[in-house]
Amino acid sequence: MKKQVNYIEIAKETVILTAAVAVIAAAVYFFLVPSHASVSSISGLGIVLSNFIPLPLSAITMILNVVLLVIGFFTCGREFGVKTVYTSIMLPVFLGIFEMVFPDIGSLTDCQELDVLCYILVVSVGLSILFNRNASSGGLDIVAKIMNKYLHMDLGRAMSLSGMCVALSAAFVYDKKTVVLSILGTYFNGIVLDHFIFDHNIKRRVCIITEKEEELRNFIINDLHSGATIYESIGAYNMQKRNEIITIVDKNEYQKLMNYMNHEDPKAFITVYHVSDIRYQPKG
C-alpha cells in the first residue's frame, strides 16, 4: 500500500526549517560578520576566506556547504540529507538577501565582544531547532551531527571541537584579540547549544518504593498518561519484599510526580536518574 503524503506536515516542517535558517543567517550577517570572528561555523570560515577570494560570503558559504553536504547525505541518512539540502541552500540565499538589502553593514553594538555574544545566543536558537528536527544548516553542523552519531559525542562538544580549527583560521587574517574571541566564542557556543538541546530532550528515570503503590500506578497511567514498570525488590536489612515502580518522565511530568508524592507519601523512597537517550526495539 502506497504511503499517503501529508502535505500539511511537509508545509509545516518547511516553514519551521525556513524560520530557523533565517535566524541563523541573521546571526551570521548582523553579528558574526561585523565582529570578524570565526566562530564555530562554515560561515566563520567563509569570513576568513573572503579576505582571499573575491566572492561574497553567500557564494563562499554555498561552495563550502556542497562538499560537506554530500558527506552528510551518505553518513547521516536520507532524511537528514534531504532536509539539510534545503537548509544549506536557504542559508546562502538569506545571506545574499541581507547582502543586497543591508550592504556594508557595521556593528550593531559597536563592540566586538558583544557582537560575538549576541551571535552565540541567536545562532544557538536556530541551530537547536534544526538539530531537534533532525536537520542542519550545513557545514560544520554536518560534521557535529556525524560525530554525535558515530562517536556518541554531545552535539555541543562536537560543535566546539570541529569549530576550533575554524576559529584558529582567524590567525591567518586578524589580530590576536580576534583569534582569542573566535576560540572563546566557539567554546561557549558549544556550551549554549548543548544547553538549548538537552534542556528540551532531558528526561528522568524515577524509581519509587511507596506504601501507596496502587494509587501511584493509577496516577502515572491516568494523570501523567505515561507508562511504568514494576519490579519486586527485597530489602537487605529485614529481607522484606516490596514492589518498586519505575517510570520515565519529562521535566513537567517530573514536577507533577514529585508534587503528588510529597502530598500523598512524603516518606516514600525515591531515586532519580537523568536520561538523555531512549530507544525502543521494534517487536518481531
C-alpha positions as a Markdown table, in Angstrom:
| # | Residue | x | y | z |
|---|---|---|---|---|
| 1 | Met | 0.0 | 0.0 | 0.0 |
| 2 | Lys | 1.4 | 3.3 | -1.0 |
| 3 | Lys | 2.1 | 5.7 | 1.9 |
| 4 | Gln | -0.1 | 8.9 | 1.6 |
| 5 | Val | 1.9 | 12.1 | 1.5 |
| 6 | Asn | 0.9 | 14.6 | 4.3 |
| 7 | Tyr | 1.3 | 17.9 | 2.6 |
| 8 | Ile | 0.2 | 19.9 | 5.6 |
| 9 | Glu | 3.0 | 18.3 | 7.7 |
| 10 | Ile | 5.5 | 19.0 | 4.9 |
| 11 | Ala | 4.5 | 22.6 | 4.7 |
| 12 | Lys | 4.7 | 23.0 | 8.5 |
| 13 | Glu | 8.1 | 21.4 | 8.6 |
| 14 | Thr | 9.3 | 23.7 | 5.7 |
| 15 | Val | 8.1 | 26.8 | 7.5 |
| 16 | Ile | 9.9 | 25.8 | 10.7 |
| 17 | Leu | 13.1 | 25.0 | 8.9 |
| 18 | Thr | 13.0 | 28.2 | 6.9 |
| 19 | Ala | 12.4 | 30.3 | 10.0 |
| 20 | Ala | 15.3 | 28.6 | 11.8 |
| 21 | Val | 17.7 | 29.2 | 8.9 |
| 22 | Ala | 16.6 | 32.8 | 8.7 |
| 23 | Val | 17.6 | 33.2 | 12.4 |
| 24 | Ile | 21.0 | 31.6 | 11.8 |
| 25 | Ala | 21.6 | 33.8 | 8.7 |
| 26 | Ala | 20.7 | 36.9 | 10.6 |
| 27 | Ala | 23.1 | 35.9 | 13.5 |
| 28 | Val | 25.9 | 35.4 | 11.0 |
| 29 | Tyr | 25.3 | 38.6 | 8.9 |
| 30 | Phe | 24.4 | 41.1 | 11.7 |
| 31 | Phe | 26.8 | 39.9 | 14.4 |
| 32 | Leu | 29.5 | 37.5 | 13.2 |
| 33 | Val | 30.5 | 39.4 | 10.0 |
| 34 | Pro | 30.9 | 42.8 | 11.8 |
| 35 | Ser | 33.0 | 41.1 | 14.6 |
| 36 | His | 35.3 | 39.5 | 12.1 |
| 37 | Ala | 35.4 | 36.5 | 14.5 |
| 38 | Ser | 35.5 | 33.0 | 13.1 |
| 39 | Val | 33.2 | 31.2 | 15.5 |
| 40 | Ser | 32.2 | 27.6 | 15.1 |
| 41 | Ser | 30.6 | 27.7 | 11.6 |
| 42 | Ile | 31.3 | 27.3 | 8.0 |
| 43 | Ser | 30.2 | 30.9 | 7.6 |
| 44 | Gly | 33.0 | 31.8 | 10.0 |
| 45 | Leu | 35.5 | 30.1 | 7.7 |
| 46 | Gly | 33.9 | 31.9 | 4.8 |
| 47 | Ile | 34.5 | 35.2 | 6.5 |
| 48 | Val | 38.2 | 34.4 | 6.7 |
| 49 | Leu | 38.3 | 33.1 | 3.1 |
| 50 | Ser | 36.6 | 36.3 | 1.8 |
| 51 | Asn | 39.8 | 38.1 | 2.5 |
| 52 | Phe | 41.5 | 35.9 | -0.1 |
| 53 | Ile | 38.7 | 35.0 | -2.5 |
| 54 | Pro | 36.9 | 37.8 | -4.5 |
| 55 | Leu | 33.4 | 36.4 | -3.8 |
| 56 | Pro | 30.6 | 37.4 | -1.5 |
| 57 | Leu | 30.1 | 35.5 | 1.7 |
| 58 | Ser | 26.9 | 33.9 | 0.5 |
| 59 | Ala | 28.7 | 32.4 | -2.5 |
| 60 | Ile | 31.6 | 31.1 | -0.5 |
| 61 | Thr | 29.2 | 29.6 | 2.0 |
| 62 | Met | 27.3 | 27.8 | -0.7 |
| 63 | Ile | 30.5 | 26.3 | -2.2 |
| 64 | Leu | 31.8 | 25.1 | 1.2 |
| 65 | Asn | 28.5 | 23.6 | 2.1 |
| 66 | Val | 28.3 | 21.4 | -1.0 |
| 67 | Val | 31.2 | 19.2 | -0.1 |
| 68 | Leu | 30.1 | 18.5 | 3.4 |
| 69 | Leu | 26.5 | 18.2 | 2.3 |
| 70 | Val | 27.4 | 15.2 | 0.1 |
| 71 | Ile | 29.3 | 13.6 | 3.1 |
| 72 | Gly | 26.3 | 14.2 | 5.4 |
| 73 | Phe | 23.8 | 12.7 | 3.0 |
| 74 | Phe | 25.7 | 9.4 | 2.8 |
| 75 | Thr | 26.6 | 9.2 | 6.5 |
| 76 | Cys | 23.5 | 10.5 | 8.4 |
| 77 | Gly | 20.7 | 9.1 | 6.3 |
| 78 | Arg | 18.3 | 10.3 | 3.7 |
| 79 | Glu | 16.0 | 12.4 | 5.9 |
| 80 | Phe | 18.9 | 14.3 | 7.4 |
| 81 | Gly | 20.3 | 14.8 | 3.9 |
| 82 | Val | 17.1 | 16.0 | 2.2 |
| 83 | Lys | 16.4 | 18.5 | 5.0 |
| 84 | Thr | 19.9 | 19.8 | 5.0 |
| 85 | Val | 19.9 | 20.2 | 1.2 |
| 86 | Tyr | 17.1 | 22.6 | 1.7 |
| 87 | Thr | 18.6 | 24.5 | 4.7 |
| 88 | Ser | 22.1 | 24.5 | 3.1 |
| 89 | Ile | 20.6 | 26.3 | 0.0 |
| 90 | Met | 18.5 | 28.6 | 2.1 |
| 91 | Leu | 21.3 | 29.8 | 4.3 |
| 92 | Pro | 23.3 | 31.4 | 1.5 |
| 93 | Val | 20.1 | 32.7 | 0.0 |
| 94 | Phe | 19.2 | 34.5 | 3.1 |
| 95 | Leu | 22.8 | 35.8 | 3.4 |
| 96 | Gly | 22.6 | 37.0 | -0.2 |
| 97 | Ile | 19.3 | 38.8 | 0.6 |
| 98 | Phe | 20.9 | 40.5 | 3.6 |
| 99 | Glu | 23.9 | 41.5 | 1.5 |
| 100 | Met | 21.6 | 43.2 | -1.0 |
| 101 | Val | 19.2 | 44.8 | 1.5 |
| 102 | Phe | 21.9 | 45.8 | 4.1 |
| 103 | Pro | 25.1 | 46.3 | 2.2 |
| 104 | Asp | 28.3 | 47.2 | 4.1 |
| 105 | Ile | 26.5 | 47.0 | 7.4 |
| 106 | Gly | 28.5 | 47.8 | 10.5 |
| 107 | Ser | 28.4 | 46.6 | 14.1 |
| 108 | Leu | 25.0 | 46.9 | 15.7 |
| 109 | Thr | 26.6 | 47.0 | 19.2 |
| 110 | Asp | 29.8 | 48.9 | 18.4 |
| 111 | Cys | 31.6 | 46.3 | 20.4 |
| 112 | Gln | 33.4 | 43.2 | 19.1 |
| 113 | Glu | 32.8 | 41.2 | 22.3 |
| 114 | Leu | 29.1 | 42.0 | 22.4 |
| 115 | Asp | 28.8 | 41.0 | 18.7 |
| 116 | Val | 30.2 | 37.6 | 19.4 |
| 117 | Leu | 28.0 | 37.2 | 22.5 |
| 118 | Cys | 24.9 | 38.1 | 20.5 |
| 119 | Tyr | 25.9 | 35.8 | 17.7 |
| 120 | Ile | 26.2 | 32.8 | 20.1 |
| 121 | Leu | 22.8 | 33.4 | 21.7 |
| 122 | Val | 20.9 | 34.0 | 18.5 |
| 123 | Val | 22.5 | 31.3 | 16.4 |
| 124 | Ser | 22.0 | 28.7 | 19.2 |
| 125 | Val | 18.3 | 29.2 | 18.9 |
| 126 | Gly | 18.2 | 28.4 | 15.2 |
| 127 | Leu | 20.6 | 25.5 | 15.4 |
| 128 | Ser | 18.8 | 23.8 | 18.3 |
| 129 | Ile | 15.5 | 24.0 | 16.2 |
| 130 | Leu | 17.3 | 22.3 | 13.3 |
| 131 | Phe | 19.0 | 19.6 | 15.3 |
| 132 | Asn | 15.8 | 18.7 | 17.1 |
| 133 | Arg | 14.2 | 18.4 | 13.6 |
| 134 | Asn | 17.0 | 16.0 | 12.5 |
| 135 | Ala | 18.3 | 18.7 | 10.2 |
| 136 | Ser | 21.3 | 21.0 | 10.0 |
| 137 | Ser | 22.2 | 24.4 | 8.5 |
| 138 | Gly | 25.1 | 22.6 | 6.7 |
| 139 | Gly | 28.8 | 22.9 | 7.0 |
| 140 | Leu | 30.2 | 22.2 | 10.5 |
| 141 | Asp | 26.8 | 21.3 | 11.7 |
| 142 | Ile | 27.0 | 18.2 | 9.5 |
| 143 | Val | 30.4 | 17.4 | 11.0 |
| 144 | Ala | 28.9 | 17.7 | 14.5 |
| 145 | Lys | 26.0 | 15.5 | 13.6 |
| 146 | Ile | 28.3 | 12.8 | 12.2 |
| 147 | Met | 30.4 | 12.9 | 15.4 |
| 148 | Asn | 27.3 | 12.7 | 17.5 |
| 149 | Lys | 26.0 | 9.7 | 15.6 |
| 150 | Tyr | 29.2 | 7.6 | 15.3 |
| 151 | Leu | 31.3 | 8.8 | 18.3 |
| 152 | His | 28.3 | 9.3 | 20.6 |
| 153 | Met | 29.6 | 12.8 | 21.5 |
| 154 | Asp | 27.3 | 15.6 | 22.8 |
| 155 | Leu | 26.3 | 17.9 | 20.0 |
| 156 | Gly | 27.7 | 20.9 | 21.8 |
| 157 | Arg | 31.1 | 19.4 | 22.4 |
| 158 | Ala | 31.2 | 18.1 | 18.8 |
| 159 | Met | 30.4 | 21.7 | 17.6 |
| 160 | Ser | 33.2 | 23.0 | 19.8 |
| 161 | Leu | 35.8 | 20.5 | 18.6 |
| 162 | Ser | 35.0 | 20.8 | 14.9 |
| 163 | Gly | 34.7 | 24.6 | 15.2 |
| 164 | Met | 38.1 | 25.1 | 16.9 |
| 165 | Cys | 40.0 | 24.6 | 13.7 |
| 166 | Val | 37.8 | 27.2 | 12.1 |
| 167 | Ala | 38.4 | 29.6 | 15.0 |
| 168 | Leu | 42.1 | 29.2 | 14.7 |
| 169 | Ser | 42.0 | 30.1 | 11.0 |
| 170 | Ala | 41.3 | 33.7 | 12.0 |
| 171 | Ala | 45.0 | 33.8 | 12.9 |
| 172 | Phe | 45.9 | 34.0 | 9.2 |
| 173 | Val | 44.0 | 37.3 | 8.8 |
| 174 | Tyr | 43.1 | 39.1 | 12.0 |
| 175 | Asp | 44.8 | 40.2 | 15.2 |
| 176 | Lys | 45.3 | 38.3 | 18.4 |
| 177 | Lys | 42.2 | 39.7 | 20.1 |
| 178 | Thr | 40.0 | 38.4 | 17.3 |
| 179 | Val | 41.6 | 35.0 | 17.4 |
| 180 | Val | 41.1 | 34.7 | 21.1 |
| 181 | Leu | 37.4 | 35.9 | 20.7 |
| 182 | Ser | 37.0 | 33.3 | 18.0 |
| 183 | Ile | 38.3 | 30.5 | 20.2 |
| 184 | Leu | 36.3 | 31.6 | 23.3 |
| 185 | Gly | 33.2 | 32.1 | 21.2 |
| 186 | Thr | 33.5 | 28.6 | 19.7 |
| 187 | Tyr | 33.8 | 27.1 | 23.2 |
| 188 | Phe | 30.8 | 29.0 | 24.7 |
| 189 | Asn | 28.7 | 28.4 | 21.6 |
| 190 | Gly | 29.1 | 24.7 | 22.2 |
| 191 | Ile | 28.0 | 25.0 | 25.8 |
| 192 | Val | 25.0 | 27.2 | 25.0 |
| 193 | Leu | 23.9 | 24.9 | 22.1 |
| 194 | Asp | 24.2 | 21.9 | 24.4 |
| 195 | His | 22.0 | 23.6 | 26.9 |
| 196 | Phe | 19.3 | 24.5 | 24.4 |
| 197 | Ile | 19.2 | 21.0 | 23.0 |
| 198 | Phe | 19.4 | 18.8 | 26.1 |
| 199 | Asp | 17.2 | 21.0 | 28.3 |
| 200 | His | 14.5 | 20.2 | 25.7 |
| 201 | Asn | 15.2 | 16.5 | 25.5 |
| 202 | Ile | 16.2 | 15.6 | 29.0 |
| 203 | Lys | 14.1 | 13.0 | 30.8 |
| 204 | Arg | 14.3 | 11.4 | 34.2 |
| 205 | Arg | 14.1 | 7.8 | 35.3 |
| 206 | Val | 12.2 | 7.8 | 38.6 |
| 207 | Cys | 12.3 | 4.8 | 40.9 |
| 208 | Ile | 9.8 | 4.8 | 43.7 |
| 209 | Ile | 9.0 | 2.4 | 46.7 |
| 210 | Thr | 5.9 | 3.5 | 48.4 |
| 211 | Glu | 3.1 | 2.2 | 50.7 |
| 212 | Lys | 0.5 | 3.7 | 48.2 |
| 213 | Glu | 1.6 | 1.6 | 45.2 |
| 214 | Glu | -1.8 | 1.2 | 43.6 |
| 215 | Glu | -2.6 | 4.9 | 43.9 |
| 216 | Leu | 0.8 | 5.9 | 42.4 |
| 217 | Arg | 0.3 | 3.4 | 39.5 |
| 218 | Asn | -3.1 | 4.9 | 38.7 |
| 219 | Phe | -1.6 | 8.5 | 38.9 |
| 220 | Ile | 1.2 | 7.7 | 36.4 |
| 221 | Ile | -1.2 | 6.0 | 34.0 |
| 222 | Asn | -4.3 | 8.2 | 34.2 |
| 223 | Asp | -2.9 | 11.6 | 35.2 |
| 224 | Leu | 0.6 | 11.7 | 33.6 |
| 225 | His | -0.5 | 9.5 | 30.7 |
| 226 | Ser | 2.8 | 7.7 | 31.0 |
| 227 | Gly | 4.0 | 4.1 | 31.4 |
| 228 | Ala | 5.6 | 2.4 | 34.3 |
| 229 | Thr | 7.4 | -0.9 | 35.1 |
| 230 | Ile | 7.1 | -2.7 | 38.4 |
| 231 | Tyr | 9.9 | -4.8 | 39.9 |
| 232 | Glu | 9.9 | -6.9 | 43.0 |
| 233 | Ser | 12.7 | -5.8 | 45.4 |
| 234 | Ile | 13.9 | -7.2 | 48.7 |
| 235 | Gly | 15.3 | -5.0 | 51.5 |
| 236 | Ala | 18.7 | -6.1 | 52.7 |
| 237 | Tyr | 18.1 | -5.2 | 56.4 |
| 238 | Asn | 14.9 | -7.2 | 57.1 |
| 239 | Met | 14.5 | -9.2 | 53.8 |
| 240 | Gln | 11.1 | -7.7 | 53.3 |
| 241 | Lys | 9.6 | -7.9 | 49.8 |
| 242 | Arg | 8.4 | -4.6 | 48.3 |
| 243 | Asn | 7.5 | -3.5 | 44.8 |
| 244 | Glu | 9.5 | -0.8 | 43.0 |
| 245 | Ile | 7.7 | 1.4 | 40.4 |
| 246 | Ile | 9.9 | 2.8 | 37.7 |
| 247 | Thr | 8.8 | 5.4 | 35.2 |
| 248 | Ile | 10.4 | 7.8 | 32.7 |
| 249 | Val | 9.1 | 11.3 | 32.6 |
| 250 | Asp | 9.9 | 14.7 | 31.1 |
| 251 | Lys | 10.6 | 17.9 | 33.2 |
| 252 | Asn | 7.0 | 18.9 | 33.5 |
| 253 | Glu | 5.8 | 15.4 | 34.4 |
| 254 | Tyr | 8.6 | 15.0 | 36.9 |
| 255 | Gln | 7.4 | 18.1 | 38.8 |
| 256 | Lys | 3.8 | 16.9 | 38.8 |
| 257 | Leu | 5.0 | 13.5 | 40.1 |
| 258 | Met | 7.1 | 15.0 | 42.9 |
| 259 | Asn | 4.3 | 17.2 | 44.0 |
| 260 | Tyr | 2.0 | 14.2 | 44.1 |
| 261 | Met | 4.5 | 12.1 | 46.1 |
| 262 | Asn | 5.2 | 14.9 | 48.6 |
| 263 | His | 1.4 | 15.2 | 49.2 |
| 264 | Glu | 0.5 | 11.5 | 49.2 |
| 265 | Asp | 3.5 | 9.8 | 50.7 |
| 266 | Pro | 6.4 | 12.1 | 51.9 |
| 267 | Lys | 8.2 | 9.1 | 53.3 |
| 268 | Ala | 8.4 | 7.2 | 50.0 |
| 269 | Phe | 11.9 | 6.1 | 48.9 |
| 270 | Ile | 12.7 | 7.8 | 45.6 |
| 271 | Thr | 15.8 | 7.7 | 43.3 |
| 272 | Val | 16.1 | 9.8 | 40.2 |
| 273 | Tyr | 18.4 | 9.4 | 37.2 |
| 274 | His | 18.8 | 11.7 | 34.2 |
| 275 | Val | 18.2 | 10.1 | 30.8 |
| 276 | Ser | 19.2 | 11.7 | 27.5 |
| 277 | Asp | 18.6 | 8.8 | 25.1 |
| 278 | Ile | 15.7 | 6.4 | 24.9 |
| 279 | Arg | 15.4 | 3.7 | 22.2 |
| 280 | Tyr | 12.6 | 1.2 | 21.6 |
| 281 | Gln | 13.4 | -2.0 | 19.8 |
| 282 | Pro | 10.6 | -3.0 | 17.4 |
| 283 | Lys | 8.9 | -6.3 | 18.0 |
| 284 | Gly | 9.5 | -9.2 | 15.6 |
